[in-house]
Amino acid sequence: TQLLEQSPQFLSIQEGENLTVYCNSSSVFSSLQWYRQEPGEGPVLLVTVVTGGEVKKLKRLTFQFGDARKDSSLHITAAQPGDTGLYLCAGAVYSGGGADGLTFGKGTHLIIQP
Amino acid sequence: KAGVTQTPRYLIKTRGQQVTLSCSPISGHRSVSWYQQTPGQGLQFLFEYFSETQRNKGNFPGRFSGRQFSNSRSEMNVSTLELGDSALYLCASSLGTGLLNTEAFFGQGTRLTVV
């Protein structure tokens, strides 16, 4: 069974600060995705990383996939209240015949206070 | 293009009843997955359907079942409802083939409350 552990579970910081959330596993994933979910809504895909060591930037968000494809991090620079939400990482294992169902971490609840 | 549509948005059922939830995927997407989300357990994978066949299944009891139609629309059914089945049920669609096509697009979910 593949497990993804996210840390921290909860994070509350002031607007303008930087933060990093982590997603760790003992399993290797073919790809790893990050989603953001707001209350009452479904998760929305932010990024997919597939290559070990890959770094992707999305405005103030920087995503990194670990060299061994077992972990990932999300760094937010100069956080804004609009960044508030539940951040979820999800891993997929692709075996050629198709991907297994996504394995989700339990998420990091992020609150950015004005 | 239209997103993933789930109906109904909210549902209240009594213990012992059964319920059917519906999901219409993004046009052209052949894979539909279902997840249960609760505060304690987070998002848990129920099952995935691809071209009308169940391709993957999570670790849930047989009371949870699903199906997919030829137009890729999917339904999931929960029989003999228990209080612990109260959750947000999310449907996600994806192209379903190839490594990068595992990216999931979620609906807004159905909030099921069992009383």
JSON list of C-alpha atoms in Angstrom, two decimals:
[
{"chain": "A", "resi": 1, "resn": "THR", "atom": "CA", "xyz": [0.00, 0.00, 0.00]},
{"chain": "A", "resi": 2, "resn": "GLN", "atom": "CA", "xyz": [1.40, 3.36, -1.01]},
{"chain": "A", "resi": 3, "resn": "LEU", "atom": "CA", "xyz": [1.09, 6.14, 1.54]},
{"chain": "A", "resi": 4, "resn": "LEU", "atom": "CA", "xyz": [1.75, 9.85, 1.18]},
{"chain": "A", "resi": 5, "resn": "GLU", "atom": "CA", "xyz": [2.38, 11.85, 4.32]},
{"chain": "A", "resi": 6, "resn": "GLN", "atom": "CA", "xyz": [1.97, 15.58, 4.22]},
{"chain": "A", "resi": 7, "resn": "SER", "atom": "CA", "xyz": [3.41, 18.05, 6.69]},
{"chain": "A", "resi": 8, "resn": "PRO", "atom": "CA", "xyz": [2.52, 20.21, 8.35]},
{"chain": "A", "resi": 9, "resn": "GLN", "atom": "CA", "xyz": [-1.15, 19.33, 8.77]},
{"chain": "A", "resi": 10, "resn": "PHE", "atom": "CA", "xyz": [-2.05, 22.90, 9.63]},
{"chain": "A", "resi": 11, "resn": "LEU", "atom": "CA", "xyz": [-0.24, 26.14, 8.94]},
{"chain": "A", "resi": 12, "resn": "SER", "atom": "CA", "xyz": [-1.35, 29.68, 9.70]},
{"chain": "A", "resi": 13, "resn": "ILE", "atom": "CA", "xyz": [0.94, 32.53, 8.69]},
{"chain": "A", "resi": 14, "resn": "GLN", "atom": "CA", "xyz": [0.80, 36.22, 7.94]},
{"chain": "A", "resi": 15, "resn": "GLU", "atom": "CA", "xyz": [0.44, 37.68, 4.47]},
{"chain": "A", "resi": 16, "resn": "GLY", "atom": "CA", "xyz": [3.82, 38.23, 2.85]},
{"chain": "A", "resi": 17, "resn": "GLU", "atom": "CA", "xyz": [5.62, 35.34, 4.55]},
{"chain": "A", "resi": 18, "resn": "ASN", "atom": "CA", "xyz": [7.13, 32.36, 2.74]},
{"chain": "A", "resi": 19, "resn": "LEU", "atom": "CA", "xyz": [6.22, 28.75, 3.46]},
{"chain": "A", "resi": 20, "resn": "THR", "atom": "CA", "xyz": [7.02, 25.21, 2.40]},
{"chain": "A", "resi": 21, "resn": "VAL", "atom": "CA", "xyz": [4.80, 22.13, 2.66]},
{"chain": "A", "resi": 22, "resn": "TYR", "atom": "CA", "xyz": [6.08, 18.62, 2.23]},
{"chain": "A", "resi": 23, "resn": "CYS", "atom": "CA", "xyz": [4.80, 15.37, 0.79]},
{"chain": "A", "resi": 24, "resn": "ASN", "atom": "CA", "xyz": [6.76, 12.22, 1.65]},
{"chain": "A", "resi": 25, "resn": "SER", "atom": "CA", "xyz": [6.49, 8.53, 0.90]},
{"chain": "A", "resi": 26, "resn": "SER", "atom": "CA", "xyz": [8.53, 5.37, 1.09]},
{"chain": "A", "resi": 27, "resn": "SER", "atom": "CA", "xyz": [7.14, 4.40, -2.31]},
{"chain": "A", "resi": 28, "resn": "VAL", "atom": "CA", "xyz": [8.24, 5.50, -5.76]},
{"chain": "A", "resi": 29, "resn": "PHE", "atom": "CA", "xyz": [5.67, 7.25, -7.89]},
{"chain": "A", "resi": 30, "resn": "SER", "atom": "CA", "xyz": [5.56, 7.68, -11.65]},
{"chain": "A", "resi": 31, "resn": "SER", "atom": "CA", "xyz": [4.13, 11.15, -11.25]},
{"chain": "A", "resi": 32, "resn": "LEU", "atom": "CA", "xyz": [3.07, 13.42, -8.47]},
{"chain": "A", "resi": 33, "resn": "GLN", "atom": "CA", "xyz": [0.38, 16.04, -8.57]},
{"chain": "A", "resi": 34, "resn": "TRP", "atom": "CA", "xyz": [-0.54, 18.95, -6.34]},
{"chain": "A", "resi": 35, "resn": "TYR", "atom": "CA", "xyz": [-4.11, 20.12, -5.89]},
{"chain": "A", "resi": 36, "resn": "ARG", "atom": "CA", "xyz": [-5.75, 22.95, -3.99]},
{"chain": "A", "resi": 37, "resn": "GLN", "atom": "CA", "xyz": [-9.21, 22.56, -2.52]},
{"chain": "A", "resi": 38, "resn": "GLU", "atom": "CA", "xyz": [-11.45, 25.29, -1.17]},
{"chain": "A", "resi": 39, "resn": "PRO", "atom": "CA", "xyz": [-14.41, 24.66, 1.14]},
{"chain": "A", "resi": 40, "resn": "GLY", "atom": "CA", "xyz": [-17.41, 23.16, -0.63]},
{"chain": "A", "resi": 41, "resn": "GLU", "atom": "CA", "xyz": [-15.48, 22.56, -3.83]},
{"chain": "A", "resi": 42, "resn": "GLY", "atom": "CA", "xyz": [-13.58, 19.71, -5.42]},
{"chain": "A", "resi": 43, "resn": "PRO", "atom": "CA", "xyz": [-9.76, 19.78, -5.62]},
{"chain": "A", "resi": 44, "resn": "VAL", "atom": "CA", "xyz": [-8.26, 21.75, -8.51]},
{"chain": "A", "resi": 45, "resn": "LEU", "atom": "CA", "xyz": [-5.05, 20.56, -10.16]},
{"chain": "A", "resi": 46, "resn": "LEU", "atom": "CA", "xyz": [-2.10, 22.93, -9.78]},
{"chain": "A", "resi": 47, "resn": "VAL", "atom": "CA", "xyz": [0.78, 21.00, -11.31]},
{"chain": "A", "resi": 48, "resn": "THR", "atom": "CA", "xyz": [2.09, 17.56, -12.30]},
{"chain": "A", "resi": 49, "resn": "VAL", "atom": "CA", "xyz": [5.75, 16.56, -11.92]},
{"chain": "A", "resi": 50, "resn": "VAL", "atom": "CA", "xyz": [7.07, 13.40, -13.51]},
{"chain": "A", "resi": 51, "resn": "THR", "atom": "CA", "xyz": [10.88, 13.54, -13.57]},
{"chain": "A", "resi": 52, "resn": "GLY", "atom": "CA", "xyz": [13.06, 13.04, -10.50]},
{"chain": "A", "resi": 53, "resn": "GLY", "atom": "CA", "xyz": [14.56, 16.38, -9.48]},
{"chain": "A", "resi": 54, "resn": "GLU", "atom": "CA", "xyz": [12.08, 18.32, -11.57]},
{"chain": "A", "resi": 55, "resn": "VAL", "atom": "CA", "xyz": [11.23, 21.85, -10.50]},
{"chain": "A", "resi": 56, "resn": "LYS", "atom": "CA", "xyz": [8.17, 23.68, -11.78]},
{"chain": "A", "resi": 57, "resn": "LYS", "atom": "CA", "xyz": [7.17, 27.25, -11.08]},
{"chain": "A", "resi": 58, "resn": "LEU", "atom": "CA", "xyz": [3.68, 28.65, -11.19]},
{"chain": "A", "resi": 59, "resn": "LYS", "atom": "CA", "xyz": [3.89, 32.36, -10.37]},
{"chain": "A", "resi": 60, "resn": "ARG", "atom": "CA", "xyz": [4.70, 32.44, -6.62]},
{"chain": "A", "resi": 61, "resn": "LEU", "atom": "CA", "xyz": [4.44, 28.65, -6.24]},
{"chain": "A", "resi": 62, "resn": "THR", "atom": "CA", "xyz": [7.47, 26.39, -6.74]},
{"chain": "A", "resi": 63, "resn": "PHE", "atom": "CA", "xyz": [7.04, 22.63, -6.89]},
{"chain": "A", "resi": 64, "resn": "GLN", "atom": "CA", "xyz": [9.87, 20.13, -6.63]},
{"chain": "A", "resi": 65, "resn": "PHE", "atom": "CA", "xyz": [9.91, 16.37, -7.18]},
{"chain": "A", "resi": 66, "resn": "GLY", "atom": "CA", "xyz": [12.56, 14.48, -5.24]},
{"chain": "A", "resi": 67, "resn": "ASP", "atom": "CA", "xyz": [15.40, 12.80, -7.11]},
{"chain": "A", "resi": 68, "resn": "ALA", "atom": "CA", "xyz": [14.14, 9.36, -6.12]},
{"chain": "A", "resi": 69, "resn": "ARG", "atom": "CA", "xyz": [10.52, 10.27, -6.98]},
{"chain": "A", "resi": 70, "resn": "LYS", "atom": "CA", "xyz": [9.41, 9.51, -3.42]},
{"chain": "A", "resi": 71, "resn": "ASP", "atom": "CA", "xyz": [8.81, 13.02, -2.15]},
{"chain": "A", "resi": 72, "resn": "SER", "atom": "CA", "xyz": [7.81, 16.49, -3.20]},
{"chain": "A", "resi": 73, "resn": "SER", "atom": "CA", "xyz": [7.60, 19.98, -1.83]},
{"chain": "A", "resi": 74, "resn": "LEU", "atom": "CA", "xyz": [5.55, 23.08, -2.50]},
{"chain": "A", "resi": 75, "resn": "HIS", "atom": "CA", "xyz": [7.06, 26.46, -1.70]},
{"chain": "A", "resi": 76, "resn": "ILE", "atom": "CA", "xyz": [4.97, 29.63, -1.70]},
{"chain": "A", "resi": 77, "resn": "THR", "atom": "CA", "xyz": [6.69, 32.99, -1.79]},
{"chain": "A", "resi": 78, "resn": "ALA", "atom": "CA", "xyz": [5.03, 36.09, -0.35]},
{"chain": "A", "resi": 79, "resn": "ALA", "atom": "CA", "xyz": [1.83, 34.28, 0.58]},
{"chain": "A", "resi": 80, "resn": "GLN", "atom": "CA", "xyz": [-1.47, 36.06, -0.01]},
{"chain": "A", "resi": 81, "resn": "PRO", "atom": "CA", "xyz": [-4.92, 35.51, 1.57]},
{"chain": "A", "resi": 82, "resn": "GLY", "atom": "CA", "xyz": [-6.07, 34.02, -1.74]},
{"chain": "A", "resi": 83, "resn": "ASP", "atom": "CA", "xyz": [-3.61, 31.15, -1.21]},
{"chain": "A", "resi": 84, "resn": "THR", "atom": "CA", "xyz": [-5.73, 29.92, 1.71]},
{"chain": "A", "resi": 85, "resn": "GLY", "atom": "CA", "xyz": [-7.00, 26.39, 1.18]},
{"chain": "A", "resi": 86, "resn": "LEU", "atom": "CA", "xyz": [-6.31, 22.69, 1.56]},
{"chain": "A", "resi": 87, "resn": "TYR", "atom": "CA", "xyz": [-3.24, 21.61, -0.41]},
{"chain": "A", "resi": 88, "resn": "LEU", "atom": "CA", "xyz": [-3.19, 17.96, -1.43]},
{"chain": "A", "resi": 89, "resn": "CYS", "atom": "CA", "xyz": [-0.47, 15.93, -3.03]},
{"chain": "A", "resi": 90, "resn": "ALA", "atom": "CA", "xyz": [-1.35, 12.83, -5.02]},
{"chain": "A", "resi": 91, "resn": "GLY", "atom": "CA", "xyz": [0.85, 10.14, -6.48]},
{"chain": "A", "resi": 92, "resn": "ALA", "atom": "CA", "xyz": [0.24, 7.91, -9.46]},
{"chain": "A", "resi": 93, "resn": "VAL", "atom": "CA", "xyz": [1.95, 4.66, -10.40]},
{"chain": "A", "resi": 94, "resn": "TYR", "atom": "CA", "xyz": [1.87, 3.92, -14.09]},
{"chain": "A", "resi": 95, "resn": "SER", "atom": "CA", "xyz": [2.53, 0.37, -15.18]},
{"chain": "A", "resi": 96, "resn": "GLY", "atom": "CA", "xyz": [2.17, 0.64, -18.93]},
{"chain": "A", "resi": 97, "resn": "GLY", "atom": "CA", "xyz": [-1.27, -0.85, -18.94]},
{"chain": "A", "resi": 98, "resn": "GLY", "atom": "CA", "xyz": [-2.64, 2.15, -17.19]},
{"chain": "A", "resi": 99, "resn": "ALA", "atom": "CA", "xyz": [-2.32, 4.02, -13.95]},
{"chain": "A", "resi": 100, "resn": "ASP", "atom": "CA", "xyz": [-3.46, 2.81, -10.58]},
{"chain": "A", "resi": 101, "resn": "GLY", "atom": "CA", "xyz": [-5.86, 5.07, -8.75]},
{"chain": "A", "resi": 102, "resn": "LEU", "atom": "CA", "xyz": [-4.31, 8.24, -7.35]},
{"chain": "A", "resi": 103, "resn": "THR", "atom": "CA", "xyz": [-3.06, 8.02, -3.78]},
{"chain": "A", "resi": 104, "resn": "PHE", "atom": "CA", "xyz": [-3.72, 11.24, -1.89]},
{"chain": "A", "resi": 105, "resn": "GLY", "atom": "CA", "xyz": [-2.05, 12.65, 1.17]},
{"chain": "A", "resi": 106, "resn": "LYS", "atom": "CA", "xyz": [-4.34, 13.98, 3.92]},
{"chain": "A", "resi": 107, "resn": "GLY", "atom": "CA", "xyz": [-3.44, 17.52, 3.00]},
{"chain": "A", "resi": 108, "resn": "THR", "atom": "CA", "xyz": [-2.09, 20.69, 4.53]},
{"chain": "A", "resi": 109, "resn": "HIS", "atom": "CA", "xyz": [-4.65, 23.23, 5.73]},
{"chain": "A", "resi": 110, "resn": "LEU", "atom": "CA", "xyz": [-3.13, 26.61, 4.94]},
{"chain": "A", "resi": 111, "resn": "ILE", "atom": "CA", "xyz": [-4.49, 29.90, 6.29]},
{"chain": "A", "resi": 112, "resn": "ILE", "atom": "CA", "xyz": [-2.96, 33.18, 5.22]},
{"chain": "A", "resi": 113, "resn": "GLN", "atom": "CA", "xyz": [-3.98, 36.00, 7.51]},
{"chain": "A", "resi": 114, "resn": "PRO", "atom": "CA", "xyz": [-4.17, 39.56, 6.13]},
{"chain": "B", "resi": 1, "resn": "LYS", "atom": "CA", "xyz": [-15.64, 23.13, -22.20]},
{"chain": "B", "resi": 2, "resn": "ALA", "atom": "CA", "xyz": [-17.97, 21.99, -19.44]},
{"chain": "B", "resi": 3, "resn": "GLY", "atom": "CA", "xyz": [-16.40, 20.59, -16.30]},
{"chain": "B", "resi": 4, "resn": "VAL", "atom": "CA", "xyz": [-17.26, 17.52, -14.28]},
{"chain": "B", "resi": 5, "resn": "THR", "atom": "CA", "xyz": [-20.87, 17.56, -13.09]},
{"chain": "B", "resi": 6, "resn": "GLN", "atom": "CA", "xyz": [-22.03, 15.68, -10.03]},
{"chain": "B", "resi": 7, "resn": "THR", "atom": "CA", "xyz": [-25.61, 15.31, -8.92]},
{"chain": "B", "resi": 8, "resn": "PRO", "atom": "CA", "xyz": [-27.10, 15.78, -6.48]},
{"chain": "B", "resi": 9, "resn": "ARG", "atom": "CA", "xyz": [-24.97, 18.29, -4.53]},
{"chain": "B", "resi": 10, "resn": "TYR", "atom": "CA", "xyz": [-26.51, 17.41, -1.18]},
{"chain": "B", "resi": 11, "resn": "LEU", "atom": "CA", "xyz": [-28.30, 14.34, 0.08]},
{"chain": "B", "resi": 12, "resn": "ILE", "atom": "CA", "xyz": [-29.69, 13.22, 3.42]},
{"chain": "B", "resi": 13, "resn": "LYS", "atom": "CA", "xyz": [-30.48, 9.54, 3.87]},
{"chain": "B", "resi": 14, "resn": "THR", "atom": "CA", "xyz": [-31.46, 7.26, 6.74]},
{"chain": "B", "resi": 15, "resn": "ARG", "atom": "CA", "xyz": [-29.41, 4.33, 7.95]},
{"chain": "B", "resi": 16, "resn": "GLY", "atom": "CA", "xyz": [-30.18, 1.17, 6.01]},
{"chain": "B", "resi": 17, "resn": "GLN", "atom": "CA", "xyz": [-31.26, 3.00, 2.85]},
{"chain": "B", "resi": 18, "resn": "GLN", "atom": "CA", "xyz": [-29.36, 2.96, -0.39]},
{"chain": "B", "resi": 19, "resn": "VAL", "atom": "CA", "xyz": [-28.19, 5.88, -2.51]},
{"chain": "B", "resi": 20, "resn": "THR", "atom": "CA", "xyz": [-27.08, 6.46, -6.09]},
{"chain": "B", "resi": 21, "resn": "LEU", "atom": "CA", "xyz": [-24.80, 9.32, -7.07]},
{"chain": "B", "resi": 22, "resn": "SER", "atom": "CA", "xyz": [-24.19, 10.47, -10.61]},
{"chain": "B", "resi": 23, "resn": "CYS", "atom": "CA", "xyz": [-21.18, 11.92, -12.41]},
{"chain": "B", "resi": 24, "resn": "SER", "atom": "CA", "xyz": [-20.84, 13.32, -15.92]},
{"chain": "B", "resi": 25, "resn": "PRO", "atom": "CA", "xyz": [-17.16, 13.62, -16.94]},
{"chain": "B", "resi": 26, "resn": "ILE", "atom": "CA", "xyz": [-15.53, 16.16, -19.18]},
{"chain": "B", "resi": 27, "resn": "SER", "atom": "CA", "xyz": [-16.31, 15.46, -22.82]},
{"chain": "B", "resi": 28, "resn": "GLY", "atom": "CA", "xyz": [-13.68, 13.12, -24.28]},
{"chain": "B", "resi": 29, "resn": "HIS", "atom": "CA", "xyz": [-12.53, 11.79, -20.90]},
{"chain": "B", "resi": 30, "resn": "ARG", "atom": "CA", "xyz": [-12.89, 8.04, -20.65]},
{"chain": "B", "resi": 31, "resn": "SER", "atom": "CA", "xyz": [-11.77, 7.52, -17.08]},
{"chain": "B", "resi": 32, "resn": "VAL", "atom": "CA", "xyz": [-13.96, 8.27, -14.08]},
{"chain": "B", "resi": 33, "resn": "SER", "atom": "CA", "xyz": [-12.76, 7.78, -10.53]},
{"chain": "B", "resi": 34, "resn": "TRP", "atom": "CA", "xyz": [-14.66, 8.09, -7.28]},
{"chain": "B", "resi": 35, "resn": "TYR", "atom": "CA", "xyz": [-13.28, 9.22, -3.94]},
{"chain": "B", "resi": 36, "resn": "GLN", "atom": "CA", "xyz": [-14.65, 9.54, -0.43]},
{"chain": "B", "resi": 37, "resn": "GLN", "atom": "CA", "xyz": [-13.46, 12.52, 1.58]},
{"chain": "B", "resi": 38, "resn": "THR", "atom": "CA", "xyz": [-13.85, 12.77, 5.35]},
{"chain": "B", "resi": 39, "resn": "PRO", "atom": "CA", "xyz": [-12.09, 15.04, 7.86]},
{"chain": "B", "resi": 40, "resn": "GLY", "atom": "CA", "xyz": [-10.41, 12.09, 9.57]},
{"chain": "B", "resi": 41, "resn": "GLN", "atom": "CA", "xyz": [-9.33, 9.97, 6.60]},
{"chain": "B", "resi": 42, "resn": "GLY", "atom": "CA", "xyz": [-8.89, 12.56, 3.88]},
{"chain": "B", "resi": 43, "resn": "LEU", "atom": "CA", "xyz": [-9.45, 11.57, 0.27]},
{"chain": "B", "resi": 44, "resn": "GLN", "atom": "CA", "xyz": [-9.75, 7.84, -0.18]},
{"chain": "B", "resi": 45, "resn": "PHE", "atom": "CA", "xyz": [-9.94, 6.11, -3.54]},
{"chain": "B", "resi": 46, "resn": "LEU", "atom": "CA", "xyz": [-13.08, 4.05, -4.14]},
{"chain": "B", "resi": 47, "resn": "PHE", "atom": "CA", "xyz": [-12.79, 2.82, -7.72]},
{"chain": "B", "resi": 48, "resn": "GLU", "atom": "CA", "xyz": [-11.99, 3.81, -11.27]},
{"chain": "B", "resi": 49, "resn": "TYR", "atom": "CA", "xyz": [-13.88, 3.02, -14.45]},
{"chain": "B", "resi": 50, "resn": "PHE", "atom": "CA", "xyz": [-12.39, 3.20, -17.91]},
{"chain": "B", "resi": 51, "resn": "SER", "atom": "CA", "xyz": [-14.41, 2.44, -21.03]},
{"chain": "B", "resi": 52, "resn": "GLU", "atom": "CA", "xyz": [-17.21, 0.88, -18.97]},
{"chain": "B", "resi": 53, "resn": "THR", "atom": "CA", "xyz": [-14.86, -1.49, -17.10]},
{"chain": "B", "resi": 54, "resn": "GLN", "atom": "CA", "xyz": [-13.72, -1.21, -13.51]},
{"chain": "B", "resi": 55, "resn": "ARG", "atom": "CA", "xyz": [-9.96, -0.80, -13.81]},
{"chain": "B", "resi": 56, "resn": "ASN", "atom": "CA", "xyz": [-8.95, -0.18, -10.19]},
{"chain": "B", "resi": 57, "resn": "LYS", "atom": "CA", "xyz": [-10.62, -0.63, -6.84]},
{"chain": "B", "resi": 58, "resn": "GLY", "atom": "CA", "xyz": [-9.84, 0.77, -3.42]},
{"chain": "B", "resi": 59, "resn": "ASN", "atom": "CA", "xyz": [-10.25, -0.87, -0.06]},
{"chain": "B", "resi": 60, "resn": "PHE", "atom": "CA", "xyz": [-13.97, -0.38, 0.56]},
{"chain": "B", "resi": 61, "resn": "PRO", "atom": "CA", "xyz": [-16.66, -2.95, 1.39]},
{"chain": "B", "resi": 62, "resn": "GLY", "atom": "CA", "xyz": [-18.88, -4.45, -1.27]},
{"chain": "B", "resi": 63, "resn": "ARG", "atom": "CA", "xyz": [-21.72, -2.10, -0.28]},
{"chain": "B", "resi": 64, "resn": "PHE", "atom": "CA", "xyz": [-19.96, 0.42, -2.48]},
{"chain": "B", "resi": 65, "resn": "SER", "atom": "CA", "xyz": [-20.35, -0.24, -6.17]},
{"chain": "B", "resi": 66, "resn": "GLY", "atom": "CA", "xyz": [-20.29, 1.65, -9.41]},
{"chain": "B", "resi": 67, "resn": "ARG", "atom": "CA", "xyz": [-20.73, 1.47, -13.11]},
{"chain": "B", "resi": 68, "resn": "GLN", "atom": "CA", "xyz": [-19.94, 3.43, -16.22]},
{"chain": "B", "resi": 69, "resn": "PHE", "atom": "CA", "xyz": [-22.09, 3.86, -19.28]},
{"chain": "B", "resi": 70, "resn": "SER", "atom": "CA", "xyz": [-21.09, 3.97, -22.92]},
{"chain": "B", "resi": 71, "resn": "ASN", "atom": "CA", "xyz": [-21.15, 7.79, -22.86]},
{"chain": "B", "resi": 72, "resn": "SER", "atom": "CA", "xyz": [-18.61, 7.69, -19.96]},
{"chain": "B", "resi": 73, "resn": "ARG", "atom": "CA", "xyz": [-21.15, 8.91, -17.42]},
{"chain": "B", "resi": 74, "resn": "SER", "atom": "CA", "xyz": [-20.80, 7.05, -14.16]},
{"chain": "B", "resi": 75, "resn": "GLU", "atom": "CA", "xyz": [-22.88, 6.21, -11.14]},
{"chain": "B", "resi": 76, "resn": "MET", "atom": "CA", "xyz": [-21.90, 4.95, -7.75]},
{"chain": "B", "resi": 77, "resn": "ASN", "atom": "CA", "xyz": [-24.22, 3.16, -5.38]},
{"chain": "B", "resi": 78, "resn": "VAL", "atom": "CA", "xyz": [-23.99, 2.63, -1.66]},
{"chain": "B", "resi": 79, "resn": "SER", "atom": "CA", "xyz": [-26.35, 0.08, -0.17]},
{"chain": "B", "resi": 80, "resn": "THR", "atom": "CA", "xyz": [-27.36, -0.40, 3.47]},
{"chain": "B", "resi": 81, "resn": "LEU", "atom": "CA", "xyz": [-26.08, 3.00, 4.49]},
{"chain": "B", "resi": 82, "resn": "GLU", "atom": "CA", "xyz": [-24.21, 3.41, 7.76]},
{"chain": "B", "resi": 83, "resn": "LEU", "atom": "CA", "xyz": [-23.60, 6.58, 9.77]},
{"chain": "B", "resi": 84, "resn": "GLY", "atom": "CA", "xyz": [-19.92, 6.34, 8.87]},
{"chain": "B", "resi": 85, "resn": "ASP", "atom": "CA", "xyz": [-20.75, 6.70, 5.19]},
{"chain": "B", "resi": 86, "resn": "SER", "atom": "CA", "xyz": [-21.45, 10.39, 5.75]},
{"chain": "B", "resi": 87, "resn": "ALA", "atom": "CA", "xyz": [-18.86, 12.14, 3.62]},
{"chain": "B", "resi": 88, "resn": "LEU", "atom": "CA", "xyz": [-18.16, 14.24, 0.57]},
{"chain": "B", "resi": 89, "resn": "TYR", "atom": "CA", "xyz": [-18.12, 11.96, -2.46]},
{"chain": "B", "resi": 90, "resn": "LEU", "atom": "CA", "xyz": [-15.99, 13.28, -5.28]},
{"chain": "B", "resi": 91, "resn": "CYS", "atom": "CA", "xyz": [-15.89, 12.20, -8.87]},
{"chain": "B", "resi": 92, "resn": "ALA", "atom": "CA", "xyz": [-12.88, 12.90, -11.06]},
{"chain": "B", "resi": 93, "resn": "SER", "atom": "CA", "xyz": [-12.44, 12.45, -14.78]},
{"chain": "B", "resi": 94, "resn": "SER", "atom": "CA", "xyz": [-9.27, 12.09, -16.78]},
{"chain": "B", "resi": 95, "resn": "LEU", "atom": "CA", "xyz": [-8.20, 11.03, -20.23]},
{"chain": "B", "resi": 96, "resn": "GLY", "atom": "CA", "xyz": [-7.07, 7.85, -18.57]},
{"chain": "B", "resi": 97, "resn": "THR", "atom": "CA", "xyz": [-4.30, 6.71, -20.86]},
{"chain": "B", "resi": 98, "resn": "GLY", "atom": "CA", "xyz": [-0.61, 7.54, -20.67]},
{"chain": "B", "resi": 99, "resn": "LEU", "atom": "CA", "xyz": [1.46, 8.81, -17.79]},
{"chain": "B", "resi": 100, "resn": "LEU", "atom": "CA", "xyz": [0.45, 12.46, -17.96]},
{"chain": "B", "resi": 101, "resn": "ASN", "atom": "CA", "xyz": [-3.19, 11.62, -18.49]},
{"chain": "B", "resi": 102, "resn": "THR", "atom": "CA", "xyz": [-3.71, 10.67, -14.87]},
{"chain": "B", "resi": 103, "resn": "GLU", "atom": "CA", "xyz": [-4.37, 14.34, -14.13]},
{"chain": "B", "resi": 104, "resn": "ALA", "atom": "CA", "xyz": [-7.77, 14.40, -12.48]},
{"chain": "B", "resi": 105, "resn": "PHE", "atom": "CA", "xyz": [-10.44, 17.03, -12.90]},
{"chain": "B", "resi": 106, "resn": "PHE", "atom": "CA", "xyz": [-12.86, 16.96, -10.02]},
{"chain": "B", "resi": 107, "resn": "GLY", "atom": "CA", "xyz": [-16.52, 17.78, -9.71]},
{"chain": "B", "resi": 108, "resn": "GLN", "atom": "CA", "xyz": [-17.87, 19.78, -6.78]},
{"chain": "B", "resi": 109, "resn": "GLY", "atom": "CA", "xyz": [-18.89, 16.61, -5.00]},
{"chain": "B", "resi": 110, "resn": "THR", "atom": "CA", "xyz": [-22.01, 15.23, -3.39]},
{"chain": "B", "resi": 111, "resn": "ARG", "atom": "CA", "xyz": [-22.33, 15.85, 0.33]},
{"chain": "B", "resi": 112, "resn": "LEU", "atom": "CA", "xyz": [-24.02, 12.75, 1.79]},
{"chain": "B", "resi": 113, "resn": "THR", "atom": "CA", "xyz": [-25.35, 12.83, 5.33]},
{"chain": "B", "resi": 114, "resn": "VAL", "atom": "CA", "xyz": [-26.63, 9.61, 6.87]},
{"chain": "B", "resi": 115, "resn": "VAL", "atom": "CA", "xyz": [-28.90, 10.04, 9.90]}
]
